Amino acid sequence: MTATRQESDHAAEAELRAERELKQHNARHRITERRRVIQKLRQALATNRLALHFQPIIALASGRACAAEVQLRLDHSRRGLIPAGHLLPLAEQSDMIIDLGAWMLRQVCVQAAQMPRDFTLSLALCLRHLRSGQLVKHVLEALQHAQAEPCQLELLITEEMLLDANEDTVFALRALQGLGLRLALDHFGTGYASLAPLRKLNFSTLRLDRSLVRDIEADGAAGIVQAAVEAGHALGCQVLADGVESQTQYDLLRRLRADLAQGSFFSAALDGAALGSLLARR
């Protein structure tokens, strides 16, 4: 009986030891991967191997492109330009993301200066850049360098970012609004999905998460989207549906009175030249 108990204790200890070793291995792997991603992006930034693409945003009432969301691309040695958005969450754990954010702002403003004045470019803001105290400075420098209009730039902010926001970050966002920049609440319908963040700032756009659009044909889903659209309108926001992939989704969103939409149904992300050609045909 004693031997059996000892064997059981030894097995339990071995299992705990293996579990600890696995956790340590995974932690080391995450740290190594984060360092690798940050170094890759830092090198790409230093050697001009980053580029921006733009996914058109369509006004549902007219069917015309009225804005575009900015997406980061990495020039891969074998695969060419590839989406780099999946790298950003790891990069956001380093101050390198602040340099990258400043670079993206400069490039976006250069592109915006070449667009019609009523065309908006939307850029996702990262929390670390917002908290850095340098965001307003970087925006002002980018606008001045490109001679772009503030109203041509929209910053995308998530609910989680606002829930953690302090007085300084909210003040910075209000200062940018005072300059004429637009703010959009991104990924609405996920996480807390509350209207509380909308009371902190005057958002121009409420962006419905693509999960709401994907499931819009399911039982009761259209009612949820309709409620979100009505709430956005009541707060003075335009409502954008992200991830539109089919004619059915498009028709439903028009019937539910969404204002804007983007997704593969309309267009893939375009480089700057292709976007310019699209606008020339409007």
PDB file of C-alpha atoms in Angstrom, residues 4-265:
ATOM      1  CA  THR A   4       1.617   2.225  -4.313  1.00  0.00           C
ATOM      2  CA  ARG A   5       1.116   5.570  -2.591  1.00  0.00           C
ATOM      3  CA  GLN A   6       4.761   6.511  -3.203  1.00  0.00           C
ATOM      4  CA  GLU A   7       4.459   5.591  -6.861  1.00  0.00           C
ATOM      5  CA  SER A   8       1.342   7.724  -7.092  1.00  0.00           C
ATOM      6  CA  ASP A   9       3.107  10.658  -5.404  1.00  0.00           C
ATOM      7  CA  HIS A  10       6.088  10.308  -7.746  1.00  0.00           C
ATOM      8  CA  ALA A  11       3.763  10.254 -10.763  1.00  0.00           C
ATOM      9  CA  ALA A  12       1.955  13.380  -9.531  1.00  0.00           C
ATOM     10  CA  GLU A  13       5.265  15.175  -8.967  1.00  0.00           C
ATOM     11  CA  ALA A  14       6.476  14.166 -12.432  1.00  0.00           C
ATOM     12  CA  GLU A  15       3.247  15.453 -13.960  1.00  0.00           C
ATOM     13  CA  LEU A  16       3.560  18.788 -12.162  1.00  0.00           C
ATOM     14  CA  ARG A  17       7.222  19.064 -13.187  1.00  0.00           C
ATOM     15  CA  ALA A  18       6.322  18.362 -16.823  1.00  0.00           C
ATOM     16  CA  GLU A  19       3.543  20.953 -16.677  1.00  0.00           C
ATOM     17  CA  ARG A  20       5.917  23.598 -15.267  1.00  0.00           C
ATOM     18  CA  GLU A  21       8.512  22.802 -17.921  1.00  0.00           C
ATOM     19  CA  LEU A  22       5.882  23.093 -20.660  1.00  0.00           C
ATOM     20  CA  LYS A  23       4.731  26.480 -19.335  1.00  0.00           C
ATOM     21  CA  GLN A  24       8.325  27.709 -19.169  1.00  0.00           C
ATOM     22  CA  HIS A  25       8.966  26.456 -22.709  1.00  0.00           C
ATOM     23  CA  ASN A  26       5.842  28.218 -24.005  1.00  0.00           C
ATOM     24  CA  ALA A  27       6.789  31.439 -22.203  1.00  0.00           C
ATOM     25  CA  ARG A  28      10.289  31.358 -23.723  1.00  0.00           C
ATOM     26  CA  HIS A  29       8.794  30.682 -27.141  1.00  0.00           C
ATOM     27  CA  ARG A  30       6.435  33.674 -26.837  1.00  0.00           C
ATOM     28  CA  ILE A  31       9.297  35.960 -25.796  1.00  0.00           C
ATOM     29  CA  THR A  32      11.480  34.705 -28.656  1.00  0.00           C
ATOM     30  CA  GLU A  33       8.658  35.122 -31.177  1.00  0.00           C
ATOM     31  CA  ARG A  34       7.889  38.651 -29.953  1.00  0.00           C
ATOM     32  CA  ARG A  35      11.546  39.653 -30.271  1.00  0.00           C
ATOM     33  CA  ARG A  36      11.706  38.115 -33.759  1.00  0.00           C
ATOM     34  CA  VAL A  37       8.608  39.991 -34.938  1.00  0.00           C
ATOM     35  CA  ILE A  38       9.790  43.302 -33.483  1.00  0.00           C
ATOM     36  CA  GLN A  39      13.209  42.894 -35.095  1.00  0.00           C
ATOM     37  CA  LYS A  40      11.627  42.002 -38.442  1.00  0.00           C
ATOM     38  CA  LEU A  41       9.398  45.067 -38.393  1.00  0.00           C
ATOM     39  CA  ARG A  42      12.240  47.320 -37.216  1.00  0.00           C
ATOM     40  CA  GLN A  43      14.426  46.125 -40.087  1.00  0.00           C
ATOM     41  CA  ALA A  44      11.577  46.508 -42.578  1.00  0.00           C
ATOM     42  CA  LEU A  45      10.943  50.056 -41.368  1.00  0.00           C
ATOM     43  CA  ALA A  46      14.635  50.954 -41.666  1.00  0.00           C
ATOM     44  CA  THR A  47      14.976  49.472 -45.181  1.00  0.00           C
ATOM     45  CA  ASN A  48      11.674  50.734 -46.657  1.00  0.00           C
ATOM     46  CA  ARG A  49      10.151  47.266 -46.924  1.00  0.00           C
ATOM     47  CA  LEU A  50       6.782  48.340 -45.525  1.00  0.00           C
ATOM     48  CA  ALA A  51       3.858  49.608 -47.565  1.00  0.00           C
ATOM     49  CA  LEU A  52       0.257  50.607 -47.039  1.00  0.00           C
ATOM     50  CA  HIS A  53      -2.757  49.215 -48.864  1.00  0.00           C
ATOM     51  CA  PHE A  54      -6.285  50.607 -48.690  1.00  0.00           C
ATOM     52  CA  GLN A  55      -9.584  48.722 -48.552  1.00  0.00           C
ATOM     53  CA  PRO A  56     -12.368  50.883 -50.015  1.00  0.00           C
ATOM     54  CA  ILE A  57     -15.358  51.829 -47.870  1.00  0.00           C
ATOM     55  CA  ILE A  58     -18.622  52.167 -49.781  1.00  0.00           C
ATOM     56  CA  ALA A  59     -21.522  54.527 -49.112  1.00  0.00           C
ATOM     57  CA  LEU A  60     -24.519  52.187 -49.337  1.00  0.00           C
ATOM     58  CA  ALA A  61     -26.894  54.911 -50.511  1.00  0.00           C
ATOM     59  CA  SER A  62     -24.808  55.799 -53.581  1.00  0.00           C
ATOM     60  CA  GLY A  63     -22.580  52.757 -54.082  1.00  0.00           C
ATOM     61  CA  ARG A  64     -19.539  55.037 -54.320  1.00  0.00           C
ATOM     62  CA  ALA A  65     -16.225  54.702 -52.497  1.00  0.00           C
ATOM     63  CA  CYS A  66     -16.085  57.484 -49.913  1.00  0.00           C
ATOM     64  CA  ALA A  67     -13.243  56.297 -47.672  1.00  0.00           C
ATOM     65  CA  ALA A  68     -10.721  53.500 -47.193  1.00  0.00           C
ATOM     66  CA  GLU A  69      -9.219  51.603 -44.287  1.00  0.00           C
ATOM     67  CA  VAL A  70      -5.425  51.514 -44.120  1.00  0.00           C
ATOM     68  CA  GLN A  71      -3.740  48.108 -43.907  1.00  0.00           C
ATOM     69  CA  LEU A  72      -0.043  47.385 -43.399  1.00  0.00           C
ATOM     70  CA  ARG A  73       1.940  45.232 -45.838  1.00  0.00           C
ATOM     71  CA  LEU A  74       5.410  43.691 -45.412  1.00  0.00           C
ATOM     72  CA  ASP A  75       7.657  43.170 -48.442  1.00  0.00           C
ATOM     73  CA  HIS A  76       8.629  39.509 -48.015  1.00  0.00           C
ATOM     74  CA  SER A  77      11.743  38.301 -49.852  1.00  0.00           C
ATOM     75  CA  ARG A  78       9.920  35.315 -51.403  1.00  0.00           C
ATOM     76  CA  ARG A  79       6.214  36.064 -51.139  1.00  0.00           C
ATOM     77  CA  GLY A  80       6.134  39.733 -52.107  1.00  0.00           C
ATOM     78  CA  LEU A  81       3.832  42.130 -50.258  1.00  0.00           C
ATOM     79  CA  ILE A  82       1.932  40.250 -47.566  1.00  0.00           C
ATOM     80  CA  PRO A  83      -0.533  41.439 -44.890  1.00  0.00           C
ATOM     81  CA  ALA A  84       1.317  42.338 -41.699  1.00  0.00           C
ATOM     82  CA  GLY A  85      -1.641  43.060 -39.439  1.00  0.00           C
ATOM     83  CA  HIS A  86      -1.164  39.792 -37.552  1.00  0.00           C
ATOM     84  CA  LEU A  87       2.293  41.003 -36.465  1.00  0.00           C
ATOM     85  CA  LEU A  88       1.030  44.187 -34.837  1.00  0.00           C
ATOM     86  CA  PRO A  89      -0.326  42.658 -31.576  1.00  0.00           C
ATOM     87  CA  LEU A  90       3.185  41.376 -30.801  1.00  0.00           C
ATOM     88  CA  ALA A  91       4.805  44.626 -31.919  1.00  0.00           C
ATOM     89  CA  GLU A  92       2.459  46.548 -29.601  1.00  0.00           C
ATOM     90  CA  GLN A  93       4.344  45.055 -26.654  1.00  0.00           C
ATOM     91  CA  SER A  94       7.364  47.201 -27.581  1.00  0.00           C
ATOM     92  CA  ASP A  95       7.944  50.931 -28.011  1.00  0.00           C
ATOM     93  CA  MET A  96       8.843  50.085 -31.606  1.00  0.00           C
ATOM     94  CA  ILE A  97       5.097  50.298 -32.337  1.00  0.00           C
ATOM     95  CA  ILE A  98       5.265  54.055 -31.624  1.00  0.00           C
ATOM     96  CA  ASP A  99       7.864  54.544 -34.379  1.00  0.00           C
ATOM     97  CA  LEU A 100       5.776  52.372 -36.686  1.00  0.00           C
ATOM     98  CA  GLY A 101       2.631  54.346 -35.833  1.00  0.00           C
ATOM     99  CA  ALA A 102       4.384  57.635 -36.601  1.00  0.00           C
ATOM    100  CA  TRP A 103       5.583  56.247 -39.943  1.00  0.00           C
ATOM    101  CA  MET A 104       2.064  55.068 -40.836  1.00  0.00           C
ATOM    102  CA  LEU A 105       0.605  58.476 -39.975  1.00  0.00           C
ATOM    103  CA  ARG A 106       3.107  60.197 -42.274  1.00  0.00           C
ATOM    104  CA  GLN A 107       2.386  57.811 -45.141  1.00  0.00           C
ATOM    105  CA  VAL A 108      -1.372  58.050 -44.679  1.00  0.00           C
ATOM    106  CA  CYS A 109      -1.261  61.852 -44.733  1.00  0.00           C
ATOM    107  CA  VAL A 110       0.855  61.841 -47.903  1.00  0.00           C
ATOM    108  CA  GLN A 111      -1.751  59.603 -49.536  1.00  0.00           C
ATOM    109  CA  ALA A 112      -4.656  61.675 -48.185  1.00  0.00           C
ATOM    110  CA  ALA A 113      -3.192  64.858 -49.672  1.00  0.00           C
ATOM    111  CA  GLN A 114      -3.539  63.257 -53.122  1.00  0.00           C
ATOM    112  CA  MET A 115      -7.188  62.263 -52.548  1.00  0.00           C
ATOM    113  CA  PRO A 116     -10.357  64.353 -52.970  1.00  0.00           C
ATOM    114  CA  ARG A 117     -10.992  66.448 -49.878  1.00  0.00           C
ATOM    115  CA  ASP A 118     -14.189  64.515 -49.060  1.00  0.00           C
ATOM    116  CA  PHE A 119     -12.348  61.164 -49.067  1.00  0.00           C
ATOM    117  CA  THR A 120     -11.307  59.801 -45.648  1.00  0.00           C
ATOM    118  CA  LEU A 121      -8.510  57.392 -44.750  1.00  0.00           C
ATOM    119  CA  SER A 122      -9.103  55.330 -41.593  1.00  0.00           C
ATOM    120  CA  LEU A 123      -6.134  54.146 -39.535  1.00  0.00           C
ATOM    121  CA  ALA A 124      -6.291  51.837 -36.514  1.00  0.00           C
ATOM    122  CA  LEU A 125      -4.687  53.364 -33.439  1.00  0.00           C
ATOM    123  CA  CYS A 126      -2.691  51.225 -31.010  1.00  0.00           C
ATOM    124  CA  LEU A 127      -2.998  51.667 -27.250  1.00  0.00           C
ATOM    125  CA  ARG A 128       0.736  52.070 -26.666  1.00  0.00           C
ATOM    126  CA  HIS A 129       0.915  54.948 -29.147  1.00  0.00           C
ATOM    127  CA  LEU A 130      -2.128  56.568 -27.573  1.00  0.00           C
ATOM    128  CA  ARG A 131      -0.566  56.343 -24.111  1.00  0.00           C
ATOM    129  CA  SER A 132       2.874  57.504 -25.236  1.00  0.00           C
ATOM    130  CA  GLY A 133       2.052  61.205 -25.055  1.00  0.00           C
ATOM    131  CA  GLN A 134       3.441  61.608 -28.583  1.00  0.00           C
ATOM    132  CA  LEU A 135       0.331  60.944 -30.659  1.00  0.00           C
ATOM    133  CA  VAL A 136      -0.834  64.561 -31.052  1.00  0.00           C
ATOM    134  CA  LYS A 137       2.709  65.630 -31.975  1.00  0.00           C
ATOM    135  CA  HIS A 138       3.021  62.859 -34.559  1.00  0.00           C
ATOM    136  CA  VAL A 139      -0.355  63.701 -36.108  1.00  0.00           C
ATOM    137  CA  LEU A 140       0.478  67.408 -36.356  1.00  0.00           C
ATOM    138  CA  GLU A 141       3.879  66.674 -37.922  1.00  0.00           C
ATOM    139  CA  ALA A 142       2.351  64.263 -40.440  1.00  0.00           C
ATOM    140  CA  LEU A 143      -0.397  66.680 -41.457  1.00  0.00           C
ATOM    141  CA  GLN A 144       2.028  69.581 -41.815  1.00  0.00           C
ATOM    142  CA  HIS A 145       4.557  67.530 -43.795  1.00  0.00           C
ATOM    143  CA  ALA A 146       1.947  66.322 -46.311  1.00  0.00           C
ATOM    144  CA  GLN A 147      -0.231  69.442 -46.286  1.00  0.00           C
ATOM    145  CA  ALA A 148      -3.229  67.155 -45.739  1.00  0.00           C
ATOM    146  CA  GLU A 149      -6.540  68.243 -44.234  1.00  0.00           C
ATOM    147  CA  PRO A 150      -7.309  66.886 -40.727  1.00  0.00           C
ATOM    148  CA  CYS A 151     -10.835  65.939 -41.830  1.00  0.00           C
ATOM    149  CA  GLN A 152      -9.317  63.420 -44.246  1.00  0.00           C
ATOM    150  CA  LEU A 153      -7.967  61.303 -41.380  1.00  0.00           C
ATOM    151  CA  GLU A 154     -10.029  59.014 -39.143  1.00  0.00           C
ATOM    152  CA  LEU A 155      -8.550  57.116 -36.188  1.00  0.00           C
ATOM    153  CA  LEU A 156     -10.048  53.749 -35.238  1.00  0.00           C
ATOM    154  CA  ILE A 157     -10.333  53.028 -31.506  1.00  0.00           C
ATOM    155  CA  THR A 158     -11.623  49.900 -29.768  1.00  0.00           C
ATOM    156  CA  GLU A 159     -13.900  49.710 -26.756  1.00  0.00           C
ATOM    157  CA  GLU A 160     -11.174  48.033 -24.695  1.00  0.00           C
ATOM    158  CA  MET A 161      -8.821  50.948 -25.333  1.00  0.00           C
ATOM    159  CA  LEU A 162     -11.368  53.416 -24.010  1.00  0.00           C
ATOM    160  CA  LEU A 163     -12.209  51.328 -20.972  1.00  0.00           C
ATOM    161  CA  ASP A 164      -8.539  51.586 -19.958  1.00  0.00           C
ATOM    162  CA  ALA A 165      -8.185  55.230 -21.003  1.00  0.00           C
ATOM    163  CA  ASN A 166      -7.122  57.822 -18.433  1.00  0.00           C
ATOM    164  CA  GLU A 167      -7.694  61.574 -18.487  1.00  0.00           C
ATOM    165  CA  ASP A 168      -4.541  62.230 -20.518  1.00  0.00           C
ATOM    166  CA  THR A 169      -5.459  59.832 -23.327  1.00  0.00           C
ATOM    167  CA  VAL A 170      -9.046  61.107 -23.523  1.00  0.00           C
ATOM    168  CA  PHE A 171      -7.701  64.683 -23.566  1.00  0.00           C
ATOM    169  CA  ALA A 172      -5.364  63.779 -26.453  1.00  0.00           C
ATOM    170  CA  LEU A 173      -8.228  62.288 -28.462  1.00  0.00           C
ATOM    171  CA  ARG A 174     -10.403  65.336 -27.818  1.00  0.00           C
ATOM    172  CA  ALA A 175      -7.524  67.572 -28.909  1.00  0.00           C
ATOM    173  CA  LEU A 176      -7.297  65.651 -32.183  1.00  0.00           C
ATOM    174  CA  GLN A 177     -11.031  66.028 -32.653  1.00  0.00           C
ATOM    175  CA  GLY A 178     -10.602  69.734 -32.073  1.00  0.00           C
ATOM    176  CA  LEU A 179      -8.163  69.800 -34.980  1.00  0.00           C
ATOM    177  CA  GLY A 180     -10.830  68.272 -37.202  1.00  0.00           C
ATOM    178  CA  LEU A 181      -9.859  64.582 -37.154  1.00  0.00           C
ATOM    179  CA  ARG A 182     -12.609  61.981 -37.089  1.00  0.00           C
ATOM    180  CA  LEU A 183     -12.828  59.160 -34.538  1.00  0.00           C
ATOM    181  CA  ALA A 184     -14.438  55.769 -35.134  1.00  0.00           C
ATOM    182  CA  LEU A 185     -15.357  53.127 -32.566  1.00  0.00           C
ATOM    183  CA  ASP A 186     -14.046  49.887 -34.067  1.00  0.00           C
ATOM    184  CA  HIS A 187     -15.185  46.269 -33.644  1.00  0.00           C
ATOM    185  CA  PHE A 188     -18.500  47.240 -32.062  1.00  0.00           C
ATOM    186  CA  GLY A 189     -20.449  44.116 -31.145  1.00  0.00           C
ATOM    187  CA  THR A 190     -17.568  42.206 -29.563  1.00  0.00           C
ATOM    188  CA  GLY A 191     -16.242  42.275 -26.027  1.00  0.00           C
ATOM    189  CA  TYR A 192     -18.270  44.596 -23.835  1.00  0.00           C
ATOM    190  CA  ALA A 193     -20.382  45.875 -26.754  1.00  0.00           C
ATOM    191  CA  SER A 194     -21.740  48.663 -24.601  1.00  0.00           C
ATOM    192  CA  LEU A 195     -22.604  52.243 -25.424  1.00  0.00           C
ATOM    193  CA  ALA A 196     -20.521  53.595 -22.524  1.00  0.00           C
ATOM    194  CA  PRO A 197     -17.474  54.439 -24.707  1.00  0.00           C
ATOM    195  CA  LEU A 198     -19.723  56.490 -26.983  1.00  0.00           C
ATOM    196  CA  ARG A 199     -20.416  58.846 -24.094  1.00  0.00           C
ATOM    197  CA  LYS A 200     -16.708  59.620 -23.585  1.00  0.00           C
ATOM    198  CA  LEU A 201     -16.090  60.999 -27.075  1.00  0.00           C
ATOM    199  CA  ASN A 202     -18.064  62.235 -30.048  1.00  0.00           C
ATOM    200  CA  PHE A 203     -17.481  59.490 -32.584  1.00  0.00           C
ATOM    201  CA  SER A 204     -18.138  60.054 -36.263  1.00  0.00           C
ATOM    202  CA  THR A 205     -18.460  56.359 -37.092  1.00  0.00           C
ATOM    203  CA  LEU A 206     -19.646  53.214 -35.336  1.00  0.00           C
ATOM    204  CA  ARG A 207     -18.008  50.220 -37.021  1.00  0.00           C
ATOM    205  CA  LEU A 208     -19.960  46.982 -36.610  1.00  0.00           C
ATOM    206  CA  ASP A 209     -17.691  43.981 -36.125  1.00  0.00           C
ATOM    207  CA  ARG A 210     -17.474  41.559 -39.027  1.00  0.00           C
ATOM    208  CA  SER A 211     -18.882  38.777 -36.821  1.00  0.00           C
ATOM    209  CA  LEU A 212     -22.240  40.587 -36.781  1.00  0.00           C
ATOM    210  CA  VAL A 213     -22.204  40.832 -40.568  1.00  0.00           C
ATOM    211  CA  ARG A 214     -21.114  37.217 -41.031  1.00  0.00           C
ATOM    212  CA  ASP A 215     -24.070  35.943 -39.002  1.00  0.00           C
ATOM    213  CA  ILE A 216     -26.614  38.490 -40.206  1.00  0.00           C
ATOM    214  CA  GLU A 217     -28.757  35.808 -41.891  1.00  0.00           C
ATOM    215  CA  ALA A 218     -29.053  33.730 -38.692  1.00  0.00           C
ATOM    216  CA  ASP A 219     -32.254  33.830 -36.619  1.00  0.00           C
ATOM    217  CA  GLY A 220     -32.488  37.089 -34.694  1.00  0.00           C
ATOM    218  CA  ALA A 221     -29.147  38.393 -35.958  1.00  0.00           C
ATOM    219  CA  ALA A 222     -30.670  41.019 -38.239  1.00  0.00           C
ATOM    220  CA  GLY A 223     -32.544  42.429 -35.248  1.00  0.00           C
ATOM    221  CA  ILE A 224     -29.278  42.851 -33.350  1.00  0.00           C
ATOM    222  CA  VAL A 225     -27.699  44.654 -36.302  1.00  0.00           C
ATOM    223  CA  GLN A 226     -30.780  46.855 -36.634  1.00  0.00           C
ATOM    224  CA  ALA A 227     -30.593  47.795 -32.953  1.00  0.00           C
ATOM    225  CA  ALA A 228     -26.906  48.692 -33.338  1.00  0.00           C
ATOM    226  CA  VAL A 229     -27.657  50.802 -36.412  1.00  0.00           C
ATOM    227  CA  GLU A 230     -30.448  52.653 -34.635  1.00  0.00           C
ATOM    228  CA  ALA A 231     -28.256  53.253 -31.564  1.00  0.00           C
ATOM    229  CA  GLY A 232     -25.469  54.625 -33.735  1.00  0.00           C
ATOM    230  CA  HIS A 233     -27.839  56.959 -35.552  1.00  0.00           C
ATOM    231  CA  ALA A 234     -29.349  58.151 -32.280  1.00  0.00           C
ATOM    232  CA  LEU A 235     -25.848  59.143 -31.172  1.00  0.00           C
ATOM    233  CA  GLY A 236     -25.144  60.989 -34.401  1.00  0.00           C
ATOM    234  CA  CYS A 237     -22.790  58.366 -35.861  1.00  0.00           C
ATOM    235  CA  GLN A 238     -22.575  56.886 -39.291  1.00  0.00           C
ATOM    236  CA  VAL A 239     -22.765  53.090 -39.029  1.00  0.00           C
ATOM    237  CA  LEU A 240     -20.297  50.976 -41.001  1.00  0.00           C
ATOM    238  CA  ALA A 241     -20.622  47.221 -41.545  1.00  0.00           C
ATOM    239  CA  ASP A 242     -17.281  45.438 -41.879  1.00  0.00           C
ATOM    240  CA  GLY A 243     -16.675  42.139 -43.671  1.00  0.00           C
ATOM    241  CA  VAL A 244     -19.422  42.215 -46.323  1.00  0.00           C
ATOM    242  CA  GLU A 245     -18.920  39.191 -48.572  1.00  0.00           C
ATOM    243  CA  SER A 246     -22.217  38.583 -50.392  1.00  0.00           C
ATOM    244  CA  GLN A 247     -25.107  40.226 -52.210  1.00  0.00           C
ATOM    245  CA  THR A 248     -27.489  38.978 -49.506  1.00  0.00           C
ATOM    246  CA  GLN A 249     -25.515  40.688 -46.748  1.00  0.00           C
ATOM    247  CA  TYR A 250     -25.339  43.852 -48.827  1.00  0.00           C
ATOM    248  CA  ASP A 251     -29.110  43.866 -49.438  1.00  0.00           C
ATOM    249  CA  LEU A 252     -29.889  43.251 -45.765  1.00  0.00           C
ATOM    250  CA  LEU A 253     -27.591  46.032 -44.611  1.00  0.00           C
ATOM    251  CA  ARG A 254     -29.189  48.488 -46.988  1.00  0.00           C
ATOM    252  CA  ARG A 255     -32.617  47.480 -45.715  1.00  0.00           C
ATOM    253  CA  LEU A 256     -31.439  47.939 -42.121  1.00  0.00           C
ATOM    254  CA  ARG A 257     -30.217  51.451 -43.052  1.00  0.00           C
ATOM    255  CA  ALA A 258     -26.517  50.972 -42.419  1.00  0.00           C
ATOM    256  CA  ASP A 259     -24.609  53.885 -43.952  1.00  0.00           C
ATOM    257  CA  LEU A 260     -21.269  52.391 -44.973  1.00  0.00           C
ATOM    258  CA  ALA A 261     -19.762  48.998 -45.714  1.00  0.00           C
ATOM    259  CA  GLN A 262     -16.473  47.377 -46.618  1.00  0.00           C
ATOM    260  CA  GLY A 263     -15.393  43.866 -47.475  1.00  0.00           C
ATOM    261  CA  SER A 264     -14.415  41.488 -50.258  1.00  0.00           C
ATOM    262  CA  PHE A 265     -17.843  41.882 -51.893  1.00  0.00           C
TER     263      PHE A 265
END
